[in-house]
Coordinates of C-alpha atoms in Angstrom, one line a residue:
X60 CA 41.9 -61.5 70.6
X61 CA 38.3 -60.1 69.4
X62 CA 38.0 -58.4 66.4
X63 CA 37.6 -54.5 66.6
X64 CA 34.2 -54.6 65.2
X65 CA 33.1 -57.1 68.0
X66 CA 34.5 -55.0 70.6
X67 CA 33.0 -52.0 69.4
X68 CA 29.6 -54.3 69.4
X69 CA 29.9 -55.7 72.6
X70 CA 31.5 -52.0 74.3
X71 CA 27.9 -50.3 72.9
X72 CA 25.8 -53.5 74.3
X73 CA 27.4 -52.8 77.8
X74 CA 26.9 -49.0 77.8
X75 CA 22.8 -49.9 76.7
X76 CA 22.6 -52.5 79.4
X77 CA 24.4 -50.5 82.1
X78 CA 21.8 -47.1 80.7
X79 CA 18.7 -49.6 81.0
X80 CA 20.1 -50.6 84.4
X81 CA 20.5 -47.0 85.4
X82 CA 17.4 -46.0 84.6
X83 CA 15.8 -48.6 86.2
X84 CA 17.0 -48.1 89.4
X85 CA 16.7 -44.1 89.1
X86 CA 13.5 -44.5 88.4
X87 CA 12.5 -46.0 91.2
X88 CA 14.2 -43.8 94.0
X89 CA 12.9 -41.2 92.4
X90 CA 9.4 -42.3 92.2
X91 CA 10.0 -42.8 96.4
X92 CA 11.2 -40.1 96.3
X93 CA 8.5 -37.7 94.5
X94 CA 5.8 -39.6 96.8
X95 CA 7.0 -38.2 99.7
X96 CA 7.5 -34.8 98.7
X97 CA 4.3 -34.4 97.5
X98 CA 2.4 -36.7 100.4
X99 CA 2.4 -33.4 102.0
X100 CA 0.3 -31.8 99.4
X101 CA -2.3 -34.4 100.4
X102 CA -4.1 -36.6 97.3
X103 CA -2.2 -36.1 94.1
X104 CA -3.6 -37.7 90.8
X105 CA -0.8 -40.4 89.7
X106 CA -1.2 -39.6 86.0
X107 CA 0.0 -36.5 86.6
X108 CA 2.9 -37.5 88.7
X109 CA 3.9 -40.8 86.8
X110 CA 5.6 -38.2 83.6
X111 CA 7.8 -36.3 85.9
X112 CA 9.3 -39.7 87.2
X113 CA 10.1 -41.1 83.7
X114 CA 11.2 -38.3 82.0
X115 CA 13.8 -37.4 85.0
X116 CA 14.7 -40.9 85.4
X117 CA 14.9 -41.2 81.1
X118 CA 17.8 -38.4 81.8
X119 CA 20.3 -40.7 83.9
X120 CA 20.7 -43.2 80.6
X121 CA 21.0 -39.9 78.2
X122 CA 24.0 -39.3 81.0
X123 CA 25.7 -42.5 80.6
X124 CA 25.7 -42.7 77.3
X125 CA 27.1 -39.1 76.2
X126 CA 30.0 -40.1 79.2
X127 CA 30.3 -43.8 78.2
X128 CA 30.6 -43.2 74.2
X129 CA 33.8 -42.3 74.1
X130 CA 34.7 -45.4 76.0
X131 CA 33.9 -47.9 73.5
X132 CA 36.6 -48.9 71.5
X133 CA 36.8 -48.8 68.2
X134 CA 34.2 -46.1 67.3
X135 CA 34.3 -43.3 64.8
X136 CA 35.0 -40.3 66.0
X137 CA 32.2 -38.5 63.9
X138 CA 29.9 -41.1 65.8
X139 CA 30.8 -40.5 69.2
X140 CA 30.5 -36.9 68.7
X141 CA 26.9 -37.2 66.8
X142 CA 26.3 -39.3 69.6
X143 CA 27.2 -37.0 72.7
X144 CA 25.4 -34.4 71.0
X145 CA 21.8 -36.5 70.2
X146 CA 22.7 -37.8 74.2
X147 CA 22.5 -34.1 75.3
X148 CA 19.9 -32.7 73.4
X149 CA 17.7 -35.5 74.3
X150 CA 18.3 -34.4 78.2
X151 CA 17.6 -30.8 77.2
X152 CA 14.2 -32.0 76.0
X153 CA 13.3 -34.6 78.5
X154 CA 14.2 -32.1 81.4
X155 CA 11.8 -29.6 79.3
X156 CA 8.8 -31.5 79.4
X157 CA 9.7 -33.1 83.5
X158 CA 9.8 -29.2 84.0
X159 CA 6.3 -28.5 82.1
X160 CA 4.6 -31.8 83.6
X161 CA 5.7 -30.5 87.0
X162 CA 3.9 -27.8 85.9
X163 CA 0.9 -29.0 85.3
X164 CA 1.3 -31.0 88.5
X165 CA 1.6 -27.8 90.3
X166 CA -1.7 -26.1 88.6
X167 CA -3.9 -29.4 89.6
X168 CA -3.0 -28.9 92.9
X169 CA -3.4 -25.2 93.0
X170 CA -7.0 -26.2 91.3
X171 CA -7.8 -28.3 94.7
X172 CA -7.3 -24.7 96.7
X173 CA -10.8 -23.3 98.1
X174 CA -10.1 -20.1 96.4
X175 CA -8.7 -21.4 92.9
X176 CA -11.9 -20.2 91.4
X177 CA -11.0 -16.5 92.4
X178 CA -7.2 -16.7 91.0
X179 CA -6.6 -19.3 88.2
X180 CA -3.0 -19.8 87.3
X181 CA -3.5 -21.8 84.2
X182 CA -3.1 -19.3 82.0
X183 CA 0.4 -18.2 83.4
X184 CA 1.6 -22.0 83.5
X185 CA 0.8 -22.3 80.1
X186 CA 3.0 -19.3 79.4
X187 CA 6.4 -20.4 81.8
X188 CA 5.5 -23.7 79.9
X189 CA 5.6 -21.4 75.9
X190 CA 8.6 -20.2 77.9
X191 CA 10.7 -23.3 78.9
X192 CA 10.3 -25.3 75.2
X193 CA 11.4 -22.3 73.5
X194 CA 15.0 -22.3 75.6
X195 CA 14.8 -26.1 75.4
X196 CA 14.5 -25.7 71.4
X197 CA 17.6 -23.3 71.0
X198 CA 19.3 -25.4 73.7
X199 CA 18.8 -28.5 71.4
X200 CA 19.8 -26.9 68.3
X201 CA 22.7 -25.7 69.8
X202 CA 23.8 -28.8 71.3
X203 CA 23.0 -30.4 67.6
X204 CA 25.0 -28.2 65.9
X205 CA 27.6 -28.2 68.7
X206 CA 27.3 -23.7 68.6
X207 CA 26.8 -21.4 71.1
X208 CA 22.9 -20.8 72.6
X209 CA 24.1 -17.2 72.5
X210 CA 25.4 -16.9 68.7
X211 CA 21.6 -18.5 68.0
X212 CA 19.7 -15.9 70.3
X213 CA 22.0 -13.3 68.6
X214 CA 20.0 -14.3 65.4
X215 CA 16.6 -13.9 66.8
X216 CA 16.6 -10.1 66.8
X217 CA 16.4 -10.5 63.0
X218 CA 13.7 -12.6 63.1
X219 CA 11.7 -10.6 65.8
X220 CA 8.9 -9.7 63.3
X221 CA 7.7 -13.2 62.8
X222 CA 7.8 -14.0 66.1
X223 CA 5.5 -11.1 66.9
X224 CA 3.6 -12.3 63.9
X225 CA 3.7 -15.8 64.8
X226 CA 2.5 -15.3 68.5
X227 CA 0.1 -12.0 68.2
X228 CA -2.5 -14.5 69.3
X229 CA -0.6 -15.9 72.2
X230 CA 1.0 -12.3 72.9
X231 CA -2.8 -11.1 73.2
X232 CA -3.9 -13.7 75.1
X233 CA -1.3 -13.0 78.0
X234 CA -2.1 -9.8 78.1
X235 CA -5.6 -10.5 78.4
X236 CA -4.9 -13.2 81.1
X237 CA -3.3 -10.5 83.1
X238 CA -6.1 -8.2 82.9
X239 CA -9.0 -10.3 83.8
X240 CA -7.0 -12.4 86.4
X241 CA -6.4 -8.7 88.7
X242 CA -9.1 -7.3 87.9
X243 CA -11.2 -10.3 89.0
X244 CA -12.9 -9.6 86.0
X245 CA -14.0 -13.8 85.2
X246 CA -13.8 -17.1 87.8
X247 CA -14.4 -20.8 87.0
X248 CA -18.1 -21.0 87.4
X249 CA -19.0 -17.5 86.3
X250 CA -22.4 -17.7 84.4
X251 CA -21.6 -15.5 81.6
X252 CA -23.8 -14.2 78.2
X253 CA -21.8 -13.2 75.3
X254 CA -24.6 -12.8 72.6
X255 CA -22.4 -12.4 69.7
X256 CA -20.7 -15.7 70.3
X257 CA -23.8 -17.7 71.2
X258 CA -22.3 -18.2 74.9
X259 CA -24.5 -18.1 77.9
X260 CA -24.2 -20.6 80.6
X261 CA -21.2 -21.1 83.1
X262 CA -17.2 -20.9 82.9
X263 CA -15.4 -24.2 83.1
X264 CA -12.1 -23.6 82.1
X265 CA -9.9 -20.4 81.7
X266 CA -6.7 -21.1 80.0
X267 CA -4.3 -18.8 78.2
X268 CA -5.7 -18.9 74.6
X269 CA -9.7 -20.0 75.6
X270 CA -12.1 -19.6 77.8
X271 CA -14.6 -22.9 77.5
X272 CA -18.2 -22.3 78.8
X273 CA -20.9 -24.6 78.8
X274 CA -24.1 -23.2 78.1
X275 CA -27.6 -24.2 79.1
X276 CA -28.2 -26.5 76.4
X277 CA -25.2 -28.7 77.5
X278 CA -23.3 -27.5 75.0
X279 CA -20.0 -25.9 74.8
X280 CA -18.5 -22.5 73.3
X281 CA -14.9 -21.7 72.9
X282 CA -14.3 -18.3 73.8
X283 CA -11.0 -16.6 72.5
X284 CA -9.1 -15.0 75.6
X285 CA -8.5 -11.8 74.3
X286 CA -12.0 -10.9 73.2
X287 CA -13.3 -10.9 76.9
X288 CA -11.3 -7.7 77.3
X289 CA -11.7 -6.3 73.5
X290 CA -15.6 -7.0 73.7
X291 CA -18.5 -6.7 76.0
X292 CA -19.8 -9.8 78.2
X293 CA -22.6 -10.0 81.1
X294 CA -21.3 -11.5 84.2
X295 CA -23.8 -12.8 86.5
X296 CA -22.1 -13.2 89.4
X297 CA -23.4 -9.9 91.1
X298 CA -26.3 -11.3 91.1
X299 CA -25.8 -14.6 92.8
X300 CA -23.1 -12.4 95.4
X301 CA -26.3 -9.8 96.3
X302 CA -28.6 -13.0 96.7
X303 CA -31.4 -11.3 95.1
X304 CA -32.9 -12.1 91.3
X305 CA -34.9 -9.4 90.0
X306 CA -38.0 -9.8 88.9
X307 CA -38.9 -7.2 86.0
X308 CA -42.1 -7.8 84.0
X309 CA -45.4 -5.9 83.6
X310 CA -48.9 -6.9 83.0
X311 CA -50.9 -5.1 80.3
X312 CA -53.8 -3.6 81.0
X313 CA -56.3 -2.9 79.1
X314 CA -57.2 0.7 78.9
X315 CA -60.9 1.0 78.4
X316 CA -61.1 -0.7 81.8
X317 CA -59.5 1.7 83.6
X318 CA -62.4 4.4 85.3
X319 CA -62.9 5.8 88.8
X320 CA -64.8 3.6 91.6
X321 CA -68.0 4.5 92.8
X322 CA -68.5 4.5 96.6
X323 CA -69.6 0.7 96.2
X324 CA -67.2 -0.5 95.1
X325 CA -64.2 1.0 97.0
X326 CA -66.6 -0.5 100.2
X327 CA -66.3 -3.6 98.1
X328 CA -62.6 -3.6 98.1
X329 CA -61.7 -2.5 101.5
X330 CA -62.8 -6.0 102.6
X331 CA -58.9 -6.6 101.0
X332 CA -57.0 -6.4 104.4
X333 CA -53.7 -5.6 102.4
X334 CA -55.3 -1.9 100.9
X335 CA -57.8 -1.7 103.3
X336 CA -55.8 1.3 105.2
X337 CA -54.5 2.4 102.1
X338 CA -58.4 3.5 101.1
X339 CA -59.0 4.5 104.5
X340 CA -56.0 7.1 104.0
X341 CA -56.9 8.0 100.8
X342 CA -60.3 8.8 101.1
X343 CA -59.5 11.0 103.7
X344 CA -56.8 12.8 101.5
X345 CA -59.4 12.8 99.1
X346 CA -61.8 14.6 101.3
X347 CA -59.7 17.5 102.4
X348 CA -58.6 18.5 99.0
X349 CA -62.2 18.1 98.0
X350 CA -63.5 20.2 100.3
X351 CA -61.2 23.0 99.8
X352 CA -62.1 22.8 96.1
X353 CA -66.2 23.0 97.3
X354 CA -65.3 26.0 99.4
X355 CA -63.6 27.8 96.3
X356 CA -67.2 27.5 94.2
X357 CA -65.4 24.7 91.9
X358 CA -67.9 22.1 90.5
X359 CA -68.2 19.0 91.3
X360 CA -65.8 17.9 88.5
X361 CA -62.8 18.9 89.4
X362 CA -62.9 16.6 92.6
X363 CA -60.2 14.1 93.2
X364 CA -61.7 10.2 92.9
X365 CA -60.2 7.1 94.0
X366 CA -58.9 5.1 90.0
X367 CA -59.4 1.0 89.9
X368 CA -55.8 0.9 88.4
X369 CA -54.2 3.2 91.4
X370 CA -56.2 1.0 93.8
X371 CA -54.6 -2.0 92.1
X372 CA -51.5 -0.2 92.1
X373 CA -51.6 -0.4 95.8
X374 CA -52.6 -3.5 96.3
X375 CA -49.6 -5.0 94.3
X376 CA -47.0 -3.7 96.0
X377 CA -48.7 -4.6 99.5
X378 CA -48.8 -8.1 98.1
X379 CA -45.3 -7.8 97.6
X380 CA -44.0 -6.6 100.3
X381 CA -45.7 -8.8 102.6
X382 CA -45.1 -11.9 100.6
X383 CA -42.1 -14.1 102.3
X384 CA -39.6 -14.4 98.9
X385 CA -39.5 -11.3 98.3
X386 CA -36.3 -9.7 99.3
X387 CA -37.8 -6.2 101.2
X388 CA -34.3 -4.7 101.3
X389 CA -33.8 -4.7 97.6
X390 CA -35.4 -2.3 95.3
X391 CA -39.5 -2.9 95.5
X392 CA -41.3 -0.7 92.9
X393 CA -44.9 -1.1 90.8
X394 CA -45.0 1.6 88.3
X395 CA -46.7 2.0 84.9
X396 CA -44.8 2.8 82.1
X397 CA -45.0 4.8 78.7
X398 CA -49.2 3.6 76.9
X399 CA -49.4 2.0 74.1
X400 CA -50.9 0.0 71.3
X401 CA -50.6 -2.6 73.4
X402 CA -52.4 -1.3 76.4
X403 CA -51.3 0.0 79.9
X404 CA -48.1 -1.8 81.1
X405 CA -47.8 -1.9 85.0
X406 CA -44.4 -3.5 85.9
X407 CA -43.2 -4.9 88.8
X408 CA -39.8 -4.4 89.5
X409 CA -38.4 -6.7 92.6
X410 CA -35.9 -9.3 94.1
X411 CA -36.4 -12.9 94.9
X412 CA -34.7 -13.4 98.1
X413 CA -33.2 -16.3 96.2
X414 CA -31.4 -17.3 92.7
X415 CA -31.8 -20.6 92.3
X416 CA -32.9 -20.5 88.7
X417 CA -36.1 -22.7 89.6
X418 CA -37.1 -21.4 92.9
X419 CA -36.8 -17.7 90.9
X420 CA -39.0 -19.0 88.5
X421 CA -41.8 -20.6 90.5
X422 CA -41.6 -17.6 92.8
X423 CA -42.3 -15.4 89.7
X424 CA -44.9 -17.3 88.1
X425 CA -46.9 -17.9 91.7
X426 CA -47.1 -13.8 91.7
X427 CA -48.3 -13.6 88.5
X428 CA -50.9 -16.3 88.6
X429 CA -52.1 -14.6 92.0
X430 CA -52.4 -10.9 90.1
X431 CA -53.7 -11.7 86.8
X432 CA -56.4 -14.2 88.9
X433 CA -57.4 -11.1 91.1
X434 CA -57.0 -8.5 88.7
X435 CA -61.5 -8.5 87.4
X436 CA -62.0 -7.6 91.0
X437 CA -60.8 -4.1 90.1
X438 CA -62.7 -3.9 87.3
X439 CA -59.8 -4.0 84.7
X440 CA -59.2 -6.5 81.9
X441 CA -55.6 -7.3 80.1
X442 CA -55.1 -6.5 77.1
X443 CA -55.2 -8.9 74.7
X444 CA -55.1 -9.1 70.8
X445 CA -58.1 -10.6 69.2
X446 CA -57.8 -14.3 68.6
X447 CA -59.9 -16.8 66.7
X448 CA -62.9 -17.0 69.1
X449 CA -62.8 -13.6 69.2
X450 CA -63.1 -13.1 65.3
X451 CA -65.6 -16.6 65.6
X452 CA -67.9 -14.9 68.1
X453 CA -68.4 -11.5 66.2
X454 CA -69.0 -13.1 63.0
X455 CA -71.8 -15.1 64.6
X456 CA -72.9 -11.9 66.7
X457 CA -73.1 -10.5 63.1
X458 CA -74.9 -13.3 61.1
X459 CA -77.6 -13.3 63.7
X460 CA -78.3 -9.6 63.7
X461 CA -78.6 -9.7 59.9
X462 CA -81.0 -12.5 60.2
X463 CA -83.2 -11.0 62.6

């Protein structure tokens, strides 16, 4: 006949060799078993299936042994009842986190989806995830302390302060999830600018505390998720939906070089085929309201005359609308704007018809290089402030009129 002790010993050595056994073999079917649910969500990444397996197969040992404890003989009855209660808290906790990594499996697979982008779900899994571990903790405490789950929530209502305090941030967060979720307000790959938090570059991730962007630079900024509904952002994606980048930049003119043309020169220019009908059609205009002014005994200083900087006016934006980038359904202006210290600014305001940031770019610069090139032969000059050859050339203008 064994002694109790050795009974006890070898009873707890069979209940841990028929638990390893257990979850061996559970582990296994249901690893089979998992694959062929989800073969028909197409690829799945194994490191996100492998936790569910173990932590639903770690469940069956937790099983046998708050079943098989009391069948040992010779144990304490204070340990088989510390150990039932360890045995079931631990399958509280390992269902919790099967329950959240089947979570996560679900949001990586919602992520492959075309139109993930549109309607992101992280943020909500990451709240039924806050949701689950909090039952699972007052499950576990209960089953610790062998109470009632309810005589534990019945405490909560005096603590409901703290928790409010405790997750304001995660409380806001939510809140803000739901808002910018339906009202489309922010995708994954949004290019957002947030001055005040030195963010401007594209969204990566949108969870239920942060937004993560990566900026231009390569790096990245953390956003809070609550502030993208408590402060203001610029989202680009109008832009890239309308597939038009505006152009909106002006060239200063200087305006000492703006006068009327003489009959020369507007001769001179009409050799430009993209204003040659515009000075046909305004020297026409031009001569019907002159002539009713001649007829009225007006002198000959009150006549209308063609400008170099109206002529140029209207030769920018026939440049413009014939050139091929240009979107032509889009807004198309050239206007000048308020003068200044800084001379005359003439801006052009336009679309690209694209918004690639480089094509945009090379488009823009191309214009500008054609205008500024073009612009002496219409007799104006941009503005410019005076650098040092400027300064070096009127001090030598001045030293040789002093000598001579």
């Amino acid at each position: 006949m064994l002694q109790p002790w050795l009974q006890a010993l070898l009873g707890l050595g069979l209940l841990a060799l028929v638990a390893f056994l257990a979850n061996l073999v559970v582990k296994l079917v249901i690893l089979r078993l998992f694959r062929r649910i989800v073969s028909a969500w197409g690829h799945v990444n194994g490191e996100l299936l492998t936790p569910i397996t173990d932590r639903l197969a770690n469940i069956v040992p937790a099983i046998v042994v708050a079943r098989g404890i009391g069948a040992v003989p010779y144990l304490p009855e204070a340990l088989v009842t510390v150990s039932r209660n360890v045995a079931s808290a631990f399958i509280v906790m390992t269902l919790a986190l099967a329950i959240g990594a089947a979570l996560n499996l679900l949001n990586a697979r919602y992520q492959q989806r075309p139109d993930a982008a549109l309607r992101p779900i992280k943020g909500y899994v990451q709240v039924v995830k806050i949701l689950i571990y909090a039952g699972a903790t007052i499950l576990v405490a209960a089953a610790l302390m062998e109470q009632s789950p309810l005589l534990l929530l019945s405490g909560l209502g005096a603590m409901a302060a703290v928790l409010m305090l405790v997750f304001k941030d995660t409380i806001l967060s939510l809140v803000a999830s739901v808002q910018l979720t339906s009202n489309d307000m922010l995708r994954v790959g949004d290019w957002i600018e947030m001055p005040q938090l030195n963010a401007d570059g594209d969204v990566i991730d949108i969870a239920l505390h942060t937004v993560k962007v990566q900026n231009w630079d390569k790096t990245i900024t953390t956003i809070p998720t609550h502030r993208l509904i408590t402060e203001s952002y610029k989202n680009w994606r109008g832009m890239f939906d309308t597939g038009g980048r505006r152009i909106k930049r002006a060239l200063l003119i200087d305006q000492t070089s703006v006068r009327f043309l003489s009959p020369v020169e507007r001769a001179t220019l009409k050799k430009f085929t993209l204003i040659d009908e515009y000075l046909d059609r305004k020297q026409v205009e031009l001569e019907r309201s002159n002539a009713a002014l001649v007829e009225a005994g007006c002198d000959q200083v009150n006549t209308r005359r063609v400008t170099n900087i109206g002529t140029f006016r209207a030769y920018v934006l026939a440049y413009l609308k014939s050139h091929t980038a240009i979107a032509q359904h889009m807004t198309l202006l050239v206007r000048q704007l308020e003068p200044g210290p800084q001379g005359l600014p003439l801006e052009i305001y336009a679309f690209t018809n694209t918004t690639a940031w480089a094509d945009y770019e090379a488009i823009q610069a191309d214009i500008f290089d054609h205008l500024i090139a073009i612009l002496p032969e219409f007799g104006l000059q941009l503005f410019q402030d005076p650098g040092g050859q400027d300064i070096a050339r009127l001090i030598s203008a001045e030293r040789l009129r002093q000598l001579a």
